[in-house]
Tab-separated table of C-alpha atoms (C1' of nucleotides) and ligand atoms in Angstrom:
chain	number	residue	atom	x	y	z
A	1459	MET	CA	117.594	65.553	108.931
A	1460	THR	CA	114.027	66.114	107.921
A	1461	ARG	CA	113.425	68.484	110.759
A	1462	GLN	CA	115.650	70.091	113.305
A	1463	PRO	CA	114.183	71.039	116.658
A	1464	PRO	CA	115.051	74.713	117.159
A	1465	ALA	CA	112.887	75.094	120.224
A	1466	PRO	CA	110.132	72.519	120.265
A	1467	GLU	CA	110.111	72.096	123.998
A	1468	PRO	CA	109.718	75.659	125.255
A	1469	LEU	CA	106.770	76.059	122.932
A	1470	GLU	CA	104.404	74.047	125.059
A	1471	ALA	CA	105.803	75.680	128.154
A	1472	ARG	CA	105.091	79.091	126.752
A	1473	LEU	CA	101.575	78.077	125.837
A	1474	VAL	CA	100.970	76.848	129.351
A	1475	GLN	CA	102.376	80.082	130.667
A	1476	ALA	CA	100.089	82.056	128.392
A	1477	GLU	CA	97.147	80.044	129.587
A	1478	ALA	CA	97.961	80.788	133.193
A	1479	LEU	CA	98.392	84.453	132.372
A	1480	CYS	CA	95.018	84.670	130.687
A	1481	ALA	CA	93.318	82.750	133.467
A	1482	ARG	CA	94.744	85.169	136.008
A	1483	ARG	CA	93.207	87.996	134.012
A	1484	GLY	CA	89.876	86.332	133.485
A	1485	ALA	CA	90.525	86.101	129.758
A	1486	ARG	CA	89.824	82.887	127.937
A	1487	LEU	CA	92.602	81.402	125.866
A	1488	THR	CA	90.390	79.093	123.854
A	1489	LYS	CA	91.673	76.223	121.765
A	1490	LEU	CA	91.502	78.298	118.623
A	1491	ARG	CA	93.432	81.169	120.143
A	1492	ARG	CA	95.891	78.786	121.665
A	1493	ASP	CA	96.444	77.099	118.327
A	1494	VAL	CA	97.022	80.409	116.597
A	1495	LEU	CA	99.448	81.454	119.298
A	1496	GLY	CA	101.191	78.113	118.975
A	1497	LEU	CA	101.693	78.595	115.258
A	1498	ILE	CA	103.066	82.068	115.776
A	1499	LEU	CA	105.451	80.920	118.475
A	1500	ALA	CA	106.535	77.967	116.388
A	1501	SER	CA	107.453	80.170	113.451
A	1502	PRO	CA	111.060	81.339	113.345
A	1503	GLU	CA	109.914	84.425	111.440
A	1504	PRO	CA	106.982	86.805	111.585
A	1505	VAL	CA	103.840	85.261	110.124
A	1506	GLY	CA	101.161	86.943	108.072
A	1507	ALA	CA	97.509	86.489	108.912
A	1508	TYR	CA	96.836	84.560	105.739
A	1509	ALA	CA	99.828	82.332	106.283
A	1510	LEU	CA	98.359	81.500	109.668
A	1511	LEU	CA	95.074	80.828	107.966
A	1512	ASP	CA	96.757	78.387	105.597
A	1513	ARG	CA	98.606	76.600	108.347
A	1514	MET	CA	95.484	76.240	110.425
A	1515	ARG	CA	93.740	74.752	107.445
A	1516	GLU	CA	96.612	72.371	106.848
A	1517	GLN	CA	96.042	71.202	110.372
A	1518	GLY	CA	92.502	70.308	109.527
A	1519	ALA	CA	90.751	73.426	110.724
A	1520	SER	CA	88.192	75.053	108.468
A	1521	LEU	CA	88.100	78.748	109.026
A	1522	GLN	CA	87.938	82.139	107.401
A	1523	PRO	CA	89.946	85.338	107.684
A	1524	PRO	CA	87.759	86.990	110.330
A	1525	THR	CA	88.346	84.121	112.709
A	1526	VAL	CA	92.099	84.452	112.478
A	1527	TYR	CA	91.965	88.216	112.827
A	1528	ARG	CA	89.757	87.933	115.895
A	1529	ALA	CA	92.198	85.538	117.466
A	1530	LEU	CA	95.041	87.906	116.641
A	1531	ASP	CA	93.143	90.825	118.145
A	1532	PHE	CA	92.715	88.878	121.331
A	1533	LEU	CA	96.345	87.840	121.481
A	1534	MET	CA	97.491	91.388	120.863
A	1535	ALA	CA	95.134	92.714	123.526
A	1536	GLN	CA	96.730	90.281	125.956
A	1537	GLY	CA	100.167	91.385	124.847
A	1538	LEU	CA	101.005	87.860	123.747
A	1539	VAL	CA	101.796	88.834	120.190
A	1540	HIS	CA	102.952	91.970	118.431
A	1541	ARG	CA	102.110	93.237	115.012
A	1542	LEU	CA	104.909	94.367	112.712
A	1543	GLU	CA	103.603	97.195	110.584
A	1544	ARG	CA	106.290	97.061	107.958
A	1545	LEU	CA	105.649	93.404	107.284
A	1546	ASN	CA	101.948	93.139	107.979
A	1547	ALA	CA	102.912	90.191	110.110
A	1548	PHE	CA	102.842	88.975	113.692
A	1549	VAL	CA	105.380	87.699	116.180
A	1550	GLY	CA	105.102	86.261	119.641
A	1551	CYS	CA	106.128	88.556	122.462
A	1552	HIS	CA	109.457	87.589	123.956
A	1553	ASP	CA	108.629	89.018	127.307
A	1554	ASP	CA	108.299	86.600	130.195
A	1555	ALA	CA	105.120	88.167	131.496
A	1556	PRO	CA	103.591	89.752	128.420
A	1557	HIS	CA	101.499	92.838	128.842
A	1558	ASP	CA	100.951	95.971	126.830
A	1559	HIS	CA	104.506	97.201	126.743
A	1560	ALA	CA	106.601	99.420	124.535
A	1561	ALA	CA	108.800	97.313	122.301
A	1562	GLN	CA	111.150	97.882	119.416
A	1563	PHE	CA	111.888	95.515	116.594
A	1564	PHE	CA	114.931	94.885	114.464
A	1565	LEU	CA	113.990	93.263	111.197
A	1566	CYS	CA	116.615	91.536	109.109
A	1567	THR	CA	115.915	91.907	105.417
A	1568	ALA	CA	118.234	89.001	104.627
A	1569	CYS	CA	117.071	86.185	106.878
A	1570	GLY	CA	113.663	87.622	107.664
A	1571	LYS	CA	113.971	87.268	111.405
A	1572	ALA	CA	112.595	89.838	113.815
A	1573	GLU	CA	114.299	90.579	117.114
A	1574	GLU	CA	112.236	92.169	119.834
A	1575	VAL	CA	113.987	94.422	122.269
A	1576	ASP	CA	112.706	96.608	125.047
A	1577	ASP	CA	115.137	99.443	125.298
A	1578	PRO	CA	114.170	102.098	127.830
A	1579	ALA	CA	116.584	104.560	126.221
A	1580	ILE	CA	114.641	104.521	122.958
A	1581	ALA	CA	111.310	104.709	124.723
A	1582	GLU	CA	112.520	107.615	126.820
A	1583	ALA	CA	113.904	109.479	123.856
A	1584	VAL	CA	110.535	109.165	122.171
A	1585	ALA	CA	108.677	110.191	125.314
A	1586	ALA	CA	110.929	113.200	125.786
A	1587	THR	CA	110.372	114.428	122.260
A	1588	ALA	CA	106.647	113.905	122.631
A	1589	ALA	CA	106.584	115.839	125.882
A	1590	ARG	CA	108.540	118.691	124.334
A	1591	ARG	CA	105.855	118.987	121.676
A	1592	GLY	CA	102.917	118.665	124.050
A	1593	PHE	CA	102.067	115.389	122.382
A	1594	ALA	CA	100.359	112.723	124.512
A	1595	PRO	CA	101.607	109.384	123.200
A	1596	LEU	CA	99.521	106.254	123.425
A	1597	ARG	CA	101.765	103.780	121.708
A	1598	ALA	CA	104.894	103.878	119.628
A	1599	THR	CA	105.878	101.787	116.649
A	1600	VAL	CA	109.614	101.367	116.288
A	1601	GLU	CA	110.801	99.016	113.589
A	1602	VAL	CA	114.327	99.064	112.255
A	1603	GLU	CA	115.197	97.294	109.043
A	1604	GLY	CA	118.701	96.182	108.249
A	1605	LEU	CA	120.989	93.214	108.599
A	1606	CYS	CA	121.154	91.150	111.750
A	1607	ALA	CA	124.508	90.297	113.259
A	1608	GLY	CA	124.747	86.933	111.534
A	1609	CYS	CA	123.754	88.183	108.104
A	1610	ALA	CA	125.903	91.296	108.332
A	1611	LEU	CA	128.933	89.097	108.996
A	1612	SER	CA	128.312	86.582	106.270
A	1613	GLY	CA	127.443	89.399	103.903
A	1614	SER	CA	130.552	91.551	104.288
A	1615	ASP	CA	133.051	88.913	105.351
A	1616	ARG	CA	132.627	86.732	102.287
A	1617	GLY	CA	134.065	83.276	102.624
A	1618	GLY	CA	134.048	83.143	106.360
A	1619	SER	CA	131.408	80.649	107.381
A	1620	SER	CA	131.686	81.829	110.939
A	1621	THR	CA	128.249	81.686	112.476
A	1622	SER	CA	125.688	81.351	109.751
A	1623	PRO	CA	126.583	78.946	106.954
A	1624	ASP	CA	124.368	80.473	104.310
A	1625	GLY	CA	124.710	84.118	103.455
A	1626	PRO	CA	121.890	86.564	102.886
A	1627	GLY	CA	119.893	85.886	99.814
A	1628	PRO	CA	117.134	83.348	100.085
A	1629	HIS	CA	114.803	85.810	101.694
A	1630	ARG	CA	112.730	88.062	99.554
A	1631	PRO	CA	113.650	91.559	100.679
A	1632	HIS	CA	110.039	92.698	100.840
A	1633	SER	CA	110.283	95.697	98.597
A	1634	HIS	CA	107.661	98.120	99.895
B	964	MET	CA	83.832	131.166	104.056
B	965	THR	CA	83.730	128.409	101.546
B	966	ARG	CA	87.418	127.789	101.733
B	967	GLN	CA	90.184	129.066	103.904
B	968	PRO	CA	93.698	129.217	102.505
B	969	PRO	CA	95.861	127.307	104.976
B	970	ALA	CA	98.955	127.385	102.830
B	971	PRO	CA	98.088	127.740	99.175
B	972	GLU	CA	101.062	129.864	98.321
B	973	PRO	CA	103.990	127.801	99.572
B	974	LEU	CA	102.641	124.829	97.660
B	975	GLU	CA	103.810	126.040	94.282
B	976	ALA	CA	107.056	127.177	95.822
B	977	ARG	CA	107.683	123.743	97.224
B	978	LEU	CA	106.926	122.157	93.885
B	979	VAL	CA	109.412	124.434	92.191
B	980	GLN	CA	111.940	123.596	94.857
B	981	ALA	CA	111.322	119.896	94.335
B	982	GLU	CA	111.805	120.335	90.624
B	983	ALA	CA	115.122	122.044	91.152
B	984	LEU	CA	116.181	119.335	93.553
B	985	CYS	CA	115.378	116.565	91.107
B	986	ALA	CA	117.036	118.395	88.250
B	987	ARG	CA	120.200	118.748	90.306
B	988	ARG	CA	120.143	114.989	90.833
B	989	GLY	CA	119.375	114.097	87.262
B	990	ALA	CA	115.978	112.748	88.278
B	991	ARG	CA	112.932	113.661	86.281
B	992	LEU	CA	110.000	115.130	88.123
B	993	THR	CA	107.472	114.564	85.377
B	994	LYS	CA	104.056	116.164	85.262
B	995	LEU	CA	102.442	113.077	86.686
B	996	ARG	CA	104.873	112.877	89.585
B	997	ARG	CA	104.596	116.572	90.149
B	998	ASP	CA	100.820	116.361	90.231
B	999	VAL	CA	100.899	113.530	92.737
B	1000	LEU	CA	103.359	115.433	94.880
B	1001	GLY	CA	101.155	118.499	94.652
B	1002	LEU	CA	98.143	116.588	95.903
B	1003	ILE	CA	100.110	115.170	98.793
B	1004	LEU	CA	101.480	118.555	99.768
B	1005	ALA	CA	98.047	120.125	99.462
B	1006	SER	CA	96.505	117.647	101.859
B	1007	PRO	CA	96.468	118.666	105.525
B	1008	GLU	CA	96.563	115.003	106.466
B	1009	PRO	CA	98.295	111.889	105.202
B	1010	VAL	CA	96.737	110.590	102.001
B	1011	GLY	CA	96.223	107.014	100.935
B	1012	ALA	CA	97.265	105.816	97.519
B	1013	TYR	CA	93.703	105.235	96.423
B	1014	ALA	CA	92.610	108.628	97.685
B	1015	LEU	CA	95.314	110.086	95.480
B	1016	LEU	CA	94.036	107.978	92.647
B	1017	ASP	CA	90.540	109.364	93.116
B	1018	ARG	CA	91.730	112.949	93.306
B	1019	MET	CA	93.817	112.554	90.188
B	1020	ARG	CA	90.790	111.192	88.393
B	1021	GLU	CA	88.673	114.057	89.636
B	1022	GLN	CA	91.205	116.313	87.990
B	1023	GLY	CA	90.599	114.618	84.680
B	1024	ALA	CA	93.418	112.119	84.706
B	1025	SER	CA	92.687	108.547	83.766
B	1026	LEU	CA	95.002	106.213	85.531
B	1027	GLN	CA	95.302	102.965	87.441
B	1028	PRO	CA	96.809	101.971	90.784
B	1029	PRO	CA	100.249	100.985	89.453
B	1030	THR	CA	100.782	104.438	88.022
B	1031	VAL	CA	100.142	106.092	91.355
B	1032	TYR	CA	102.310	103.609	93.195
B	1033	ARG	CA	105.149	104.155	90.747
B	1034	ALA	CA	104.934	107.883	91.247
B	1035	LEU	CA	104.959	107.345	94.987
B	1036	ASP	CA	107.991	105.090	94.721
B	1037	PHE	CA	109.826	107.782	92.832
B	1038	LEU	CA	108.879	110.492	95.285
B	1039	MET	CA	109.949	108.345	98.209
B	1040	ALA	CA	113.231	107.498	96.529
B	1041	GLN	CA	113.853	111.235	96.197
B	1042	GLY	CA	112.941	111.753	99.821
B	1043	LEU	CA	110.113	114.082	98.835
B	1044	VAL	CA	107.435	112.051	100.567
B	1045	HIS	CA	107.329	109.628	103.460
B	1046	ARG	CA	105.182	106.606	103.929
B	1047	LEU	CA	103.354	106.137	107.212
B	1048	GLU	CA	103.165	102.432	107.900
B	1049	ARG	CA	100.462	102.604	110.514
B	1050	LEU	CA	98.154	104.487	108.226
B	1051	ASN	CA	99.127	103.085	104.845
B	1052	ALA	CA	99.341	106.681	103.780
B	1053	PHE	CA	101.793	109.267	102.533
B	1054	VAL	CA	102.910	112.722	103.605
B	1055	GLY	CA	105.192	115.294	102.092
B	1056	CYS	CA	108.591	115.652	103.709
B	1057	HIS	CA	108.860	118.801	105.774
B	1058	ASP	CA	112.572	119.054	105.312
B	1059	ASP	CA	113.872	122.004	103.319
B	1060	ALA	CA	116.256	119.916	101.251
B	1061	PRO	CA	114.652	116.490	101.271
B	1062	HIS	CA	116.887	113.489	101.053
B	1063	ASP	CA	116.832	110.023	102.507
B	1064	HIS	CA	116.834	110.985	106.141
B	1065	ALA	CA	115.757	109.440	109.410
B	1066	ALA	CA	112.473	110.902	110.509
B	1067	GLN	CA	109.951	110.273	113.218
B	1068	PHE	CA	106.246	110.878	113.084
B	1069	PHE	CA	103.673	111.812	115.656
B	1070	LEU	CA	100.221	110.818	114.542
B	1071	CYS	CA	97.185	112.333	116.207
B	1072	THR	CA	94.334	109.878	116.392
B	1073	ALA	CA	91.881	112.719	116.987
B	1074	CYS	CA	92.545	115.199	114.207
B	1075	GLY	CA	94.410	112.832	111.934
B	1076	LYS	CA	97.391	115.096	111.419
B	1077	ALA	CA	100.923	113.785	111.195
B	1078	GLU	CA	103.852	115.809	112.509
B	1079	GLU	CA	107.266	115.010	111.148
B	1080	VAL	CA	110.220	115.565	113.400
B	1081	ASP	CA	113.871	114.775	113.007
B	1082	ASP	CA	115.153	114.192	116.475
B	1083	PRO	CA	118.790	113.122	116.614
B	1084	ALA	CA	118.312	111.818	120.152
B	1085	ILE	CA	115.811	109.209	118.987
B	1086	ALA	CA	117.896	108.281	115.977
B	1087	GLU	CA	120.976	107.947	118.159
B	1088	ALA	CA	119.195	105.818	120.730
B	1089	VAL	CA	118.095	103.487	117.960
B	1090	ALA	CA	121.547	103.429	116.403
B	1091	ALA	CA	123.160	102.699	119.763
B	1092	THR	CA	120.874	99.760	120.437
B	1093	ALA	CA	121.456	98.457	116.948
B	1094	ALA	CA	125.231	98.714	117.368
B	1095	ARG	CA	125.081	96.919	120.699
B	1096	ARG	CA	123.384	94.017	118.960
B	1097	GLY	CA	125.635	93.972	115.931
B	1098	PHE	CA	122.698	94.982	113.824
B	1099	ALA	CA	123.373	97.075	110.712
B	1100	PRO	CA	120.376	99.351	110.304
B	1101	LEU	CA	119.273	100.617	106.938
B	1102	ARG	CA	116.229	102.605	107.878
B	1103	ALA	CA	114.070	103.047	110.916
B	1104	THR	CA	110.338	103.477	111.165
B	1105	VAL	CA	109.268	105.471	114.181
B	1106	GLU	CA	105.611	106.360	114.426
B	1107	VAL	CA	103.993	107.481	117.638
B	1108	GLU	CA	100.235	107.551	117.958
B	1109	GLY	CA	98.491	109.723	120.468
B	1110	LEU	CA	96.957	113.154	120.842
B	1111	CYS	CA	98.596	116.247	119.443
B	1112	ALA	CA	98.953	119.310	121.623
B	1113	GLY	CA	95.759	120.907	120.371
B	1114	CYS	CA	93.613	117.832	120.712
B	1115	ALA	CA	95.070	116.869	124.073
B	1116	LEU	CA	94.102	120.296	125.416
B	1117	SER	CA	90.588	120.375	124.061
B	1118	GLY	CA	90.111	116.796	125.148
B	1119	SER	CA	91.077	117.059	128.816
B	1120	ASP	CA	90.339	120.743	129.410
B	1121	ARG	CA	86.692	120.600	128.415
B	1122	GLY	CA	85.078	123.969	127.845
B	1123	GLY	CA	88.240	125.841	127.096
B	1124	SER	CA	88.202	126.668	123.417
B	1125	SER	CA	91.785	127.797	123.647
B	1126	THR	CA	93.455	126.869	120.423
B	1127	SER	CA	91.344	124.362	118.596
B	1128	PRO	CA	87.604	125.068	118.608
B	1129	ASP	CA	86.459	121.539	117.952
B	1130	GLY	CA	87.508	118.751	120.229
B	1131	PRO	CA	88.649	115.289	119.210
B	1132	GLY	CA	85.978	113.198	117.649
B	1133	PRO	CA	85.355	113.710	113.962
B	1134	HIS	CA	88.328	111.633	112.982
B	1135	ARG	CA	87.974	107.921	112.741
B	1136	PRO	CA	90.531	106.522	115.185
B	1137	HIS	CA	91.812	103.961	112.720
B	1138	SER	CA	91.338	100.852	114.775
B	1139	HIS	CA	94.116	98.478	113.739
C	371	DG	C1'	64.525	77.154	132.315
C	372	DT	C1'	66.018	81.297	130.262
C	373	DC	C1'	68.710	84.992	129.606
C	374	DA	C1'	72.971	87.437	128.711
C	375	DT	C1'	77.454	87.094	127.167
C	376	DG	C1'	81.186	85.837	124.533
C	377	DC	C1'	83.176	83.035	120.911
C	378	DC	C1'	83.049	81.387	116.488
C	379	DG	C1'	81.327	80.016	111.533
C	380	DC	C1'	80.225	82.153	107.455
C	381	DT	C1'	79.117	85.237	103.395
C	382	DA	C1'	80.304	88.986	101.361
C	383	DC	C1'	82.830	92.943	100.648
C	384	DG	C1'	86.332	96.735	101.101
C	385	DT	C1'	91.034	98.235	100.900
C	386	DT	C1'	95.821	98.141	99.684
C	387	DA	C1'	99.503	96.624	96.595
C	388	DT	C1'	101.891	94.257	92.765
C	389	DA	C1'	102.826	91.139	88.634
C	390	DA	C1'	103.121	91.081	83.950
C	391	DC	C1'	102.804	92.765	79.577
C	392	DA	C1'	102.095	96.571	76.104
C	393	DT	C1'	102.804	101.290	74.448
C	394	DG	C1'	104.939	105.570	73.407
C	395	DG	C1'	108.477	109.091	73.556
C	396	DC	C1'	113.306	110.372	73.674
C	397	DC	C1'	118.170	110.083	72.572
C	398	DC	C1'	121.924	108.356	70.193
C	399	DA	C1'	124.556	105.569	67.178
C	400	DA	C1'	124.870	103.204	62.898
D	1495	DT	C1'	116.617	107.459	58.628
D	1496	DT	C1'	116.266	103.713	60.975
D	1497	DG	C1'	116.893	100.846	64.593
D	1498	DG	C1'	117.568	99.939	69.373
D	1499	DG	C1'	118.201	101.094	74.343
D	1500	DC	C1'	116.091	103.377	77.995
D	1501	DC	C1'	112.648	105.333	80.761
D	1502	DA	C1'	107.959	106.597	82.003
D	1503	DT	C1'	103.472	105.394	81.557
D	1504	DG	C1'	99.183	102.691	80.122
D	1505	DT	C1'	96.526	98.513	80.890
D	1506	DT	C1'	94.780	94.213	82.635
D	1507	DA	C1'	94.406	91.199	86.023
D	1508	DT	C1'	95.253	89.410	90.396
D	1509	DA	C1'	97.465	89.019	94.890
D	1510	DA	C1'	97.536	90.310	99.620
D	1511	DC	C1'	95.529	92.300	103.590
D	1512	DG	C1'	91.549	93.483	106.419
D	1513	DT	C1'	86.403	94.135	108.048
D	1514	DA	C1'	81.099	94.435	108.437
D	1515	DG	C1'	77.482	92.049	109.798
D	1516	DC	C1'	74.565	88.232	110.912
D	1517	DG	C1'	73.359	83.987	113.075
D	1518	DG	C1'	74.285	79.852	115.855
D	1519	DC	C1'	75.953	77.698	119.833
D	1520	DA	C1'	78.081	77.038	124.258
D	1521	DT	C1'	78.790	78.596	128.896
D	1522	DG	C1'	77.615	80.377	133.132
D	1523	DA	C1'	74.510	83.433	136.056
D	1524	DC	C1'	70.010	83.990	137.915
E	2540	LIG	ZN1	106.770	92.113	123.672
E	2541	LIG	ZN1	119.605	88.051	109.259
E	2542	LIG	ZN1	111.314	114.124	105.912
E	2543	LIG	ZN1	95.148	116.368	116.939
DNA sequence: GTCATGCCGCTACGTTATAACATGGCCCAA
DNA sequence: TTGGGCCATGTTATAACGTAGCGGCATGAC
């Protein structure tokens, strides 16, 4: 039980998919960029740029902040990763064919996980309000903090080890 | 024409109102906090913490980052100011009786202004999606970047100096 | 070949935020 | 009056996040 495989197989598949996507666009998913993307996709939680830096270095690479940020810029431009403003962190896009799309995020303050959703109703509500004000939107940041389904259950329904064995706690709530 | 008074009068009124509000709650709007709030309210655009620090020092104060951040924490806890995640900056709440309320922001990348709105439709759309996922939201960040009505006009309708004489440009677009 | 382009290594720096500890005033009880 | 709890602030240092700018090197076009 030294490591459990949450999703080790789809990772490579997603990398291959990303490669194909970039190739189709004439963009170059270099080894560095691919490695960074791999680390992001492998992480169960959003990753900060400096955490990525550390992990790359642990893997033998020798690089500096600008290199990681450039890779992140590329990946964001390709829509392969999103930036979470509240966390100063990055997550892989869950879309099958990533592009520059409107997305919303639900961030659990207990377990630290980020769920990406693409809800047209939210996007439309925002667009409608913008239109009403004569505002021309370019991109919208929607990030909701709270408790995910699992943590909300184990938090209120004390004693019931229904879905998630360990309750909320271990994660630092990220004060802000 | 060295200075035009955009809203110099309501400022003091809003400070008095904030004082009354805090008093009613048993919170103490000290001189420091009041000064910080005053600077934020006086600014036509969102202000960064270190910009506040500089302005406080220009006014003779001698303080360090933690002091400003503590004041900002207090003001946010009272709902008197909001933090804009995309800008790492702060704005005064436009609500008449500020409290901890859901708000959305429209940020103009041309003129740098931030418009606060409180649109129930957006809040409800977010809440509905959260409920559907079993997610218990605590607070939502909604920040839309784009061009405000004035800048959108002067940007597309070149030559027409309808409302805003100077087109978009002088403001640094804040890359991210 | 050689030239342009794009990617990356690297130094140095700028910006934003917090930890940790010390100080001073205020109120109240002993 | 004296001590202690509480809150706001002062102070020092450092953590965390992000960028400017330059130069080298590979790749691919001509
Ligand atoms: Zn996405
Ligand atoms: Zn959770
Ligand atoms: Zn508000
Ligand atoms: Zn504008």
